[in-house]
Short mmCIF file of C-alpha atoms and ligand atoms in Angstrom, two decimals:
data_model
loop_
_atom_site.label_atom_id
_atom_site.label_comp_id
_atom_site.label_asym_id
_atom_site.label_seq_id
_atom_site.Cartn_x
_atom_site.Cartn_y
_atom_site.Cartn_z
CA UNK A 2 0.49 59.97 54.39
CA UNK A 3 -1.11 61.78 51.40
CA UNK A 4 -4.09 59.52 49.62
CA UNK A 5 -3.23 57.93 46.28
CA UNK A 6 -6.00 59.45 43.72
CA UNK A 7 -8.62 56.71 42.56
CA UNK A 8 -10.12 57.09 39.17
CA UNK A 9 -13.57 55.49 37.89
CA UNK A 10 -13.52 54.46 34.38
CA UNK A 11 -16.07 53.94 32.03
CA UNK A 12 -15.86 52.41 28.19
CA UNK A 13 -18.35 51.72 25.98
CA UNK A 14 -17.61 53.17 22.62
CA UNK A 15 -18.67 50.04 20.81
CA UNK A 16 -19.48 46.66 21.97
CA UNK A 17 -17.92 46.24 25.39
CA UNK A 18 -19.33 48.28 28.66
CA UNK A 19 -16.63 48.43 31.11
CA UNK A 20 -15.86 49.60 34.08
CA UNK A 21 -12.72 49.77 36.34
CA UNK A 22 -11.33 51.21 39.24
CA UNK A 23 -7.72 52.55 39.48
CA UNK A 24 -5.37 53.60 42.48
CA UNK A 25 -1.84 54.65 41.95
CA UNK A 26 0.05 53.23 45.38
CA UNK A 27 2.83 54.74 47.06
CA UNK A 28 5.39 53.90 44.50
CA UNK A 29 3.71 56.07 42.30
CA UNK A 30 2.64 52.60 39.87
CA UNK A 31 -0.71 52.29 38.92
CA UNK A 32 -2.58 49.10 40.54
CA UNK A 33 -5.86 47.79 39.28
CA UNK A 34 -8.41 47.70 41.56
CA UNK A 35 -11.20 45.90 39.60
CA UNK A 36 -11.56 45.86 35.84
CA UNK A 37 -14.85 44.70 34.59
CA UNK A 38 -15.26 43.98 30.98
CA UNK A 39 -18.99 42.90 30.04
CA UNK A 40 -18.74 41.70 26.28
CA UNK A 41 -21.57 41.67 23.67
CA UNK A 42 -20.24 39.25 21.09
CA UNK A 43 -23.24 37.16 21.63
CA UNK A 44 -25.49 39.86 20.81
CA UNK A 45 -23.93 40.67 17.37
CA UNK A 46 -22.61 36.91 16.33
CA UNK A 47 -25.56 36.63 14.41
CA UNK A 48 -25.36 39.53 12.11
CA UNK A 49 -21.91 38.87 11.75
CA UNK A 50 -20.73 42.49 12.98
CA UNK A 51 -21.59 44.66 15.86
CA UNK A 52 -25.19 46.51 14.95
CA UNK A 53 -25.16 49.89 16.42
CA UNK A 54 -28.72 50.04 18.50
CA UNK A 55 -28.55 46.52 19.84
CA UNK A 56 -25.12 47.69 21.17
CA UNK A 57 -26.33 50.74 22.46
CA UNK A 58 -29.62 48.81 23.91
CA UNK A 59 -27.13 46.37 25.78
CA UNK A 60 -24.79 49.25 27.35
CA UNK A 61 -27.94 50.47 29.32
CA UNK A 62 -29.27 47.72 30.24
CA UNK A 63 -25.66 46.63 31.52
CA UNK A 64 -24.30 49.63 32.71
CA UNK A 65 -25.36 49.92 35.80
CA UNK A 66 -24.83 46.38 37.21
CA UNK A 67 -21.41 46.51 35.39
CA UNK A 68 -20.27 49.63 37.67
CA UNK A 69 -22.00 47.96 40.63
CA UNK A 70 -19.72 45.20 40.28
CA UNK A 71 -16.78 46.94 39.54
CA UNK A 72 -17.17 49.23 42.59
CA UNK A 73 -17.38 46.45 44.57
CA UNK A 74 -14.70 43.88 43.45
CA UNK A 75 -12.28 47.23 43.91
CA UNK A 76 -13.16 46.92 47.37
CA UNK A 77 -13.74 51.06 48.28
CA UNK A 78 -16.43 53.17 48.38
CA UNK A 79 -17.93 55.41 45.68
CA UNK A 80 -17.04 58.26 47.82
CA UNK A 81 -13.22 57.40 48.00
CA UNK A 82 -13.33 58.03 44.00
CA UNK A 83 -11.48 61.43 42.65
CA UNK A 84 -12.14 61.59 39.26
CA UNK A 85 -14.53 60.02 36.89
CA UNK A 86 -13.17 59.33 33.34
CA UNK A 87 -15.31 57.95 30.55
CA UNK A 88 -14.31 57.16 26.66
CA UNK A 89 -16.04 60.41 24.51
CA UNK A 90 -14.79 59.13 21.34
CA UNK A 91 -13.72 57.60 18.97
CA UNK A 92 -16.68 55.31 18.15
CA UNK A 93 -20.44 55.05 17.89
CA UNK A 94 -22.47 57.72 19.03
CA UNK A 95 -24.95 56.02 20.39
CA UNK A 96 -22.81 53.87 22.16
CA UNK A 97 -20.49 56.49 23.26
CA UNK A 98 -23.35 58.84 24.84
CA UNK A 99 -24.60 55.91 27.37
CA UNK A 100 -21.15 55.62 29.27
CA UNK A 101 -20.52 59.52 28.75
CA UNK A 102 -23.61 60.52 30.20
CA UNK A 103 -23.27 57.61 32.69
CA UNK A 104 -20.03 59.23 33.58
CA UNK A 105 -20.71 62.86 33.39
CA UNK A 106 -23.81 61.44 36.35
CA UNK A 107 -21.87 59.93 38.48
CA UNK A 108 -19.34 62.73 38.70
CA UNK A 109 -22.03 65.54 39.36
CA UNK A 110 -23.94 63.62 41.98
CA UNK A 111 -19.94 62.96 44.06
CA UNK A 112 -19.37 66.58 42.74
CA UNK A 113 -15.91 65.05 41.63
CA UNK A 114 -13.86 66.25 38.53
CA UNK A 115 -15.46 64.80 35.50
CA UNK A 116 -12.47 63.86 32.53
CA UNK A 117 -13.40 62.60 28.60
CA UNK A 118 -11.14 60.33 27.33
CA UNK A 119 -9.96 59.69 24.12
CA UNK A 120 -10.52 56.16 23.44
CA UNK A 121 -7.15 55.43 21.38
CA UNK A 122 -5.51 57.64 23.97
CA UNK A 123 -6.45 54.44 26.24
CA UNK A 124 -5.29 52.16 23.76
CA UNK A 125 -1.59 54.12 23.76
CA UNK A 126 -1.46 54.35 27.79
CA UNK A 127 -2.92 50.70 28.44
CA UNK A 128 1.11 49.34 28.80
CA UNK A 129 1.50 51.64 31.36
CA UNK A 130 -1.11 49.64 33.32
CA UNK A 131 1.87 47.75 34.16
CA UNK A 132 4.94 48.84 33.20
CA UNK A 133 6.49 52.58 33.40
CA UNK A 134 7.44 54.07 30.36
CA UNK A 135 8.74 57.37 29.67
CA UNK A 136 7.30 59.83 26.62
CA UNK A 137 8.30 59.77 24.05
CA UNK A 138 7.73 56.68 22.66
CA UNK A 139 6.76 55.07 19.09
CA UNK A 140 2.78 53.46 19.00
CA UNK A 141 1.53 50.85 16.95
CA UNK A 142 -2.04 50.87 17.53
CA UNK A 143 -3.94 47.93 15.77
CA UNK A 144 -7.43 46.94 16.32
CA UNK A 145 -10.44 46.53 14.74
CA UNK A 146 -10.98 49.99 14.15
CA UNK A 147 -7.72 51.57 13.84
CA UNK A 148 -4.12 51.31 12.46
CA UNK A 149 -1.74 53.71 12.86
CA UNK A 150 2.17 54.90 14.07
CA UNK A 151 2.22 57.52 16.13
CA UNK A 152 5.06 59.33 17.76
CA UNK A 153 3.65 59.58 21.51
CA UNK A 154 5.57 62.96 22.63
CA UNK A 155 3.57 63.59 25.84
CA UNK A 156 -0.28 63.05 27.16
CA UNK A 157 -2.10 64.59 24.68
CA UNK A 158 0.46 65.20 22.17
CA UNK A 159 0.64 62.53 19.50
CA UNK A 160 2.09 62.75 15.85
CA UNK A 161 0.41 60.66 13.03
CA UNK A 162 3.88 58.95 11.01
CA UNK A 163 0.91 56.59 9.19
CA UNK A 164 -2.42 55.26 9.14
CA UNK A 165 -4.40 52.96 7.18
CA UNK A 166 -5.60 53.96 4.26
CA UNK A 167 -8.69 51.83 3.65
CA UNK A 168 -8.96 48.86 6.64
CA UNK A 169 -8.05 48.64 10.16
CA UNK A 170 -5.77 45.34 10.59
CA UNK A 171 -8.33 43.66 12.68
CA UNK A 172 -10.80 44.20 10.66
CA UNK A 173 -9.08 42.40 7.92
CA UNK A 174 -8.86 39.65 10.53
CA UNK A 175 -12.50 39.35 10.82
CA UNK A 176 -12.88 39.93 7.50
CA UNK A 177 -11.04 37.15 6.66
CA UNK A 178 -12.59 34.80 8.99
CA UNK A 179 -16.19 35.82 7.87
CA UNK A 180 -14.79 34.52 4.23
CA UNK A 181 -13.19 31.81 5.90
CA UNK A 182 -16.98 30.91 7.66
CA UNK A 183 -15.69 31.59 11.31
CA UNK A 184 -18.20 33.15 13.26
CA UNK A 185 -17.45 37.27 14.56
CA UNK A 186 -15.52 37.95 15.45
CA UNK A 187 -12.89 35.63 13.79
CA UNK A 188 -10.14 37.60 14.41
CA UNK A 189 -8.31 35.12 17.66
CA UNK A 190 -9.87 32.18 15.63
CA UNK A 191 -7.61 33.05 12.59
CA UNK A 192 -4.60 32.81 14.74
CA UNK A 193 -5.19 29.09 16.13
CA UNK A 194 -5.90 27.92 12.57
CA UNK A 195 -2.80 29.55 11.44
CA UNK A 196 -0.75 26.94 13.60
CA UNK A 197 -2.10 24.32 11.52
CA UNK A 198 -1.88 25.08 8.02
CA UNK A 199 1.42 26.09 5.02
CA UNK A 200 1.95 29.90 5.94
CA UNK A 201 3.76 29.65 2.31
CA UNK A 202 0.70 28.01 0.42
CA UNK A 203 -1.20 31.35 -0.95
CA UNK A 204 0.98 34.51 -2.09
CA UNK A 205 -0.71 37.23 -0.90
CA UNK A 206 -0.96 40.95 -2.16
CA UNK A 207 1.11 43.15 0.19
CA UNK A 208 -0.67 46.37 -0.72
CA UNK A 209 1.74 49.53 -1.07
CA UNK A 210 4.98 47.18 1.23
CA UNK A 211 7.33 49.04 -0.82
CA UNK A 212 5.78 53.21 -1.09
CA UNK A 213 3.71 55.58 1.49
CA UNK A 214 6.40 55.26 4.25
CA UNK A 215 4.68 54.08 7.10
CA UNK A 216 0.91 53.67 5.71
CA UNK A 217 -0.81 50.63 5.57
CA UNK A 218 -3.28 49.09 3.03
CA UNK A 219 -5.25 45.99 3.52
CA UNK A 220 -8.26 46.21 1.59
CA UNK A 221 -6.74 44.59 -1.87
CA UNK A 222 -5.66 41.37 0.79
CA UNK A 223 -9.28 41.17 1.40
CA UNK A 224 -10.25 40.61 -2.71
CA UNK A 225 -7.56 37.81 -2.74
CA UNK A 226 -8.40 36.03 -0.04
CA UNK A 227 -12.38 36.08 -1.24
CA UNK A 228 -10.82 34.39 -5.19
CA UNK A 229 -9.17 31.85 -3.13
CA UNK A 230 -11.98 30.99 -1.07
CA UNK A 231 -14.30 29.80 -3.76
CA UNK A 232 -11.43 27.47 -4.88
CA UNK A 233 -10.87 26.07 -1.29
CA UNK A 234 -11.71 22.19 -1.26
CA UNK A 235 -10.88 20.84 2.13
CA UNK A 236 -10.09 21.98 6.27
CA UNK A 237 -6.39 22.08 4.97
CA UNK A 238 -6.99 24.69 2.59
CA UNK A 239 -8.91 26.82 5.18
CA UNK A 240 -6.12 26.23 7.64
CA UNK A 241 -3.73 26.92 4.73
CA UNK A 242 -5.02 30.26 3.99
CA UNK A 243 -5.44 31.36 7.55
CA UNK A 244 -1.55 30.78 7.99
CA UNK A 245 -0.31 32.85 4.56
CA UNK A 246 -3.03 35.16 5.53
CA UNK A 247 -1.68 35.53 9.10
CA UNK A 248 2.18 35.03 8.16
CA UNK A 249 1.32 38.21 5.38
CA UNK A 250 -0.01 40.61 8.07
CA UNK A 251 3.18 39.26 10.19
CA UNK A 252 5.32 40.92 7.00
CA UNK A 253 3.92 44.05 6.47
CA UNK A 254 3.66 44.73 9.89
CA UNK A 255 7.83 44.13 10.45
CA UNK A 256 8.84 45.85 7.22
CA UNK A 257 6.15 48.86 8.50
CA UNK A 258 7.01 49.12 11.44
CA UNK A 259 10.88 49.27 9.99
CA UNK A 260 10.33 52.63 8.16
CA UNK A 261 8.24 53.83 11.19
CA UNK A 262 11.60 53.16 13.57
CA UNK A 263 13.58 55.45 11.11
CA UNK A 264 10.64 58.18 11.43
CA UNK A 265 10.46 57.88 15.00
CA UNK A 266 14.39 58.30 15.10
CA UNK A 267 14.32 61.17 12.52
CA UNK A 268 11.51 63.03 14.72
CA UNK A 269 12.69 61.91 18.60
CA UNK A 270 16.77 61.21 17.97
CA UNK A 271 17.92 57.63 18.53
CA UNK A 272 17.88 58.08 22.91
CA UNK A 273 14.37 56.54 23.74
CA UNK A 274 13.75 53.59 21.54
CA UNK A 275 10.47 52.33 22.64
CA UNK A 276 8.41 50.15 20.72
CA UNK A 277 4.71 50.36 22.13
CA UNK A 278 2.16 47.67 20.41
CA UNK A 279 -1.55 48.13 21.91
CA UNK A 280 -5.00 47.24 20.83
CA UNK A 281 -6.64 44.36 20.04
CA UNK A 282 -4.28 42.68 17.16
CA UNK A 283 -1.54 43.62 19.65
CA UNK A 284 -2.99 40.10 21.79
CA UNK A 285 -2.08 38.01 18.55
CA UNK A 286 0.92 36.20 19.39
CA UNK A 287 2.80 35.59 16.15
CA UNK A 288 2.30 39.89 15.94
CA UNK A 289 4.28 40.32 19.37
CA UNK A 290 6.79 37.89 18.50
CA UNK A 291 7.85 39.15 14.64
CA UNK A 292 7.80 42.88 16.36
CA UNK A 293 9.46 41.34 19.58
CA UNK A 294 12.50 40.30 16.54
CA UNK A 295 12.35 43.42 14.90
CA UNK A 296 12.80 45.41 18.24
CA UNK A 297 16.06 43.34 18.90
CA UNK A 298 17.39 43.86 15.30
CA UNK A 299 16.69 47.60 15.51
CA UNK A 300 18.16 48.07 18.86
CA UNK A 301 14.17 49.45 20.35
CA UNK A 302 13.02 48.23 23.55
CA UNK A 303 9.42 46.11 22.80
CA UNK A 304 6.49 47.06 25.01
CA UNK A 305 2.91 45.48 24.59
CA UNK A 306 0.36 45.36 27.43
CA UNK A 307 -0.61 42.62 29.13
CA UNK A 308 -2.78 40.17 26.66
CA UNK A 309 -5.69 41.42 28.92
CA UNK A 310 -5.58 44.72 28.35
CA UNK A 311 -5.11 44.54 24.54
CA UNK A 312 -9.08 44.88 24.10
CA UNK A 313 -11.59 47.69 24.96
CA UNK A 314 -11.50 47.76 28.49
CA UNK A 315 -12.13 50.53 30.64
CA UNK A 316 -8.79 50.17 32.92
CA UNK A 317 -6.84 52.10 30.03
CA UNK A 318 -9.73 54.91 30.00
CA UNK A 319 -9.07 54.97 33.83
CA UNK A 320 -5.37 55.15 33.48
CA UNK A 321 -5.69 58.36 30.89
CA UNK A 322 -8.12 59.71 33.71
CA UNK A 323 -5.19 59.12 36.52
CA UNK A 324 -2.53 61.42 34.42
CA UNK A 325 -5.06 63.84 33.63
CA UNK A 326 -6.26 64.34 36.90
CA UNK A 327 -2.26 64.49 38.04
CA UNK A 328 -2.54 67.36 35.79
CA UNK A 329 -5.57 68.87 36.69
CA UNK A 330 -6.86 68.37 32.55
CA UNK A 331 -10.83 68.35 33.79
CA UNK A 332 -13.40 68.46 31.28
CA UNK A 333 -16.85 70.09 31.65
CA UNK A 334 -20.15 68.14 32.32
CA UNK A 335 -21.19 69.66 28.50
CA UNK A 336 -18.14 67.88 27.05
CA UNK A 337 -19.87 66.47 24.00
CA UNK A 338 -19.44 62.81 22.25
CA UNK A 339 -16.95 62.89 19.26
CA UNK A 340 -17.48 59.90 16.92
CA UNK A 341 -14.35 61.33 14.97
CA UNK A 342 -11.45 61.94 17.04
CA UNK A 343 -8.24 61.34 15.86
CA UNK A 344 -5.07 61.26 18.30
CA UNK A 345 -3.30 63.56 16.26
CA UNK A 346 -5.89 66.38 15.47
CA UNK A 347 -3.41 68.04 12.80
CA UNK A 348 -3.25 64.70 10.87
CA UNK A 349 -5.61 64.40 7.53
CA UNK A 350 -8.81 62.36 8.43
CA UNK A 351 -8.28 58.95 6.51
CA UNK A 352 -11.02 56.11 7.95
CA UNK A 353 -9.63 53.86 10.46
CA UNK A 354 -7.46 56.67 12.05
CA UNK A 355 -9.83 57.76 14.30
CA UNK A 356 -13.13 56.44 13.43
CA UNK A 357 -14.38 53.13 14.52
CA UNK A 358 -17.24 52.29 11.85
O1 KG4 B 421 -9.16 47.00 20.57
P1 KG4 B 421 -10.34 46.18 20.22
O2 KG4 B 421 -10.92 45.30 21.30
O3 KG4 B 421 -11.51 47.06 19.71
C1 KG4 B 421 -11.35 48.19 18.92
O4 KG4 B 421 -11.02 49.28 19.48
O5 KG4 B 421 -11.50 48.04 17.68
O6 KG4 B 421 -9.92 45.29 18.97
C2 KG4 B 421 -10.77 44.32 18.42
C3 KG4 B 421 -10.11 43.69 17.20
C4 KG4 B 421 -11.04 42.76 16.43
O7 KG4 B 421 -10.95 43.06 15.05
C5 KG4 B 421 -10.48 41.39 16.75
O8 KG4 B 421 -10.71 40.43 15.74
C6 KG4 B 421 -8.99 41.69 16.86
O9 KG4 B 421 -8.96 42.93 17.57
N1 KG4 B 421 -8.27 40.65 17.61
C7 KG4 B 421 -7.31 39.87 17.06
C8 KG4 B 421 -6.88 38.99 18.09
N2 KG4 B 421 -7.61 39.27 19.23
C9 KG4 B 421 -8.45 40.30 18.90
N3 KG4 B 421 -6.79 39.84 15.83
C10 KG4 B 421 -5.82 38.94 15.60
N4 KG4 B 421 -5.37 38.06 16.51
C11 KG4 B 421 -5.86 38.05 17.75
N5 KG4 B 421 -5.40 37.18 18.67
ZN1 ZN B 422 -10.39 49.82 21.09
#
């Protein structure tokens, strides 16, 4: 029986260190072996955003017990690992350089093939964690950093149909919440209030819903919702806002993600309709079930990762390492950190399409 590759992976391009160990059995599916996310929200709550050196401080003080632990939840030894894959970018350098270096370590002292990862390459392979999917496929990535479509072709081969052209989606989340006094990040907080208040109560601005195709705009949402809350009077006008503000996002995502379907079809032909939500936004529920609608209407097949694995974690790193190394794509122990990295190299550089500050 031939042995099913393991792969080591390593995250920590902003302010989670992770750690996870994957094994692809002999059905050829990936299986989780241990996934260890250590989170430093408690570190940055008080400065109301994630602060670059206390970040970076945290990942090596952490790092170490974080692999420890991951190594042995997973069960197998160090030495049964075949490849060690760790994030290189997108995000901040300092960050980036203590679980690349980390990585680039562990594979020279196993002498094992060393692979950098693109971090929003994780974020477009994390549904394959647990489901199989076929390239090509269309990707909605939305977290706090990024928000783009991309036409996935192949591993490695990723066309840019639209970006953001000011914020990232979740940022306008937290952004929102910080307004809204909710402490960082407010982004999962928004979505419980939501349930309570009008969704209908506050017209929002839907910057650019009707021009620039499949680009997105958030940052003129962000001046509204900052007018309305020096007007707000009571909880119900805080749980008010958080509903129009959620139940807005909720539109321009489904008429977006419209025009992207016809751009997908124009570029791929209308045989592999696959709908691929991922990163962090992609956990908000209301999100997966307005996209879940749209899929149905449109005739694409929805696919989000588990709610899990919508965050930085390092299992999606792991999984880009396990069809690399099928490929034999290694990467040299110089391979250097690359704050900017964008999916689709061709692709103008616009913030929050490959940048995560
Ligand atoms: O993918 P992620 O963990 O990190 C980046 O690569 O940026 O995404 C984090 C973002 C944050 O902005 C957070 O507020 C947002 O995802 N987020 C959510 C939800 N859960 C996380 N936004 C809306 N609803 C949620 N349930
Ligand atoms: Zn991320």
């Amino acid at each position: 029986m031939s042995k099913k590759p393991i792969i080591l992976g390593i995250e920590s391009s902003c302010d989670e260190t992770a750690v996870a160990l994957i094994r692809e059995n002999n059905e050829g599916k990936p299986e989780i072996l241990s996934n260890i996310v250590s989170s430093q929200v408690d570190i940055h709550k008080e400065f109301g955003g994630v602060v670059p050196e206390l970040a970076a401080r945290a990942h090596i003080e952490k790092i170490d017990l974080i692999a420890k632990k991951a190594i042995y939840e997973s069960g197998v030894s160090l030495n049964d690992v075949a490849a060690v894959a760790a994030t290189a970018g997108p995000g901040l350098v300092v960050c980036l350089s203590v679980g690349l270096n980390f990585g680039k370590a562990v594979a020279a002292s196993l002498e094992k093939p060393f692979i950098a990862v693109n971090h929003l390459e994780g974020h477009a392979l994390s549904p394959k964690l647990n489901s199989k999917i076929n390239y090509p496929y269309l990707l909605l990535l939305i977290s706090g950093g990024h928000s783009q479509y991309l036409s996935v072709e192949r591993l490695g081969k990723y066309k840019r149909l639209g970006t953001t052209i000011d914020d990232a989606v979740g940022e306008a989340f937290d952004k929102t919440a910080k307004l809204l006094g909710i402490e960082f990040p407010g982004g999962p907080q928004i979505e419980i209030l939501a349930e309570k208040g009008d969704p209908k109560k506050f017209d929002l601005p839907k910057p650019i819903i009707n021009k620039g195709g499949c680009n997105l705009s958030f940052a003129g949402l962000k001046t509204a919702i900052l007018r309305i809350t020096k007007n707000i009077k009571s909880e119900k006008d805080k749980y008010d806002l958080a509903a129009s503000f959620q139940n807005t996002i909720e539109e321009i995502l489904y008429k977006k993600s419209k025009v992207a379907f016809k751009e997908f079809i124009n570029i791929n032909g209308d045989k592999e309709k696959k709908f691929v939500v991922a990163g962090g936004v992609a956990a908000n529920k209301k999100i997966r079930k307005i996209l879940t609608e749209l899929c149905y209407e449109e005739n694409f097949q929805p696919i989000f990762p588990p709610l899990n694995l919508c965050g930085d974690n390092a299992a999606m790193i792991a999984m880009v390492g396990l069809e690399k190394f099928k490929k034999n794509q290694f990467d040299k122990l110089d391979f250097p950190t690359k704050p900017r990295w964008q999916l689709d190299e061709k692709a103008v550089f616009l913030k929050g399409a490959g940048v995560k500050i």
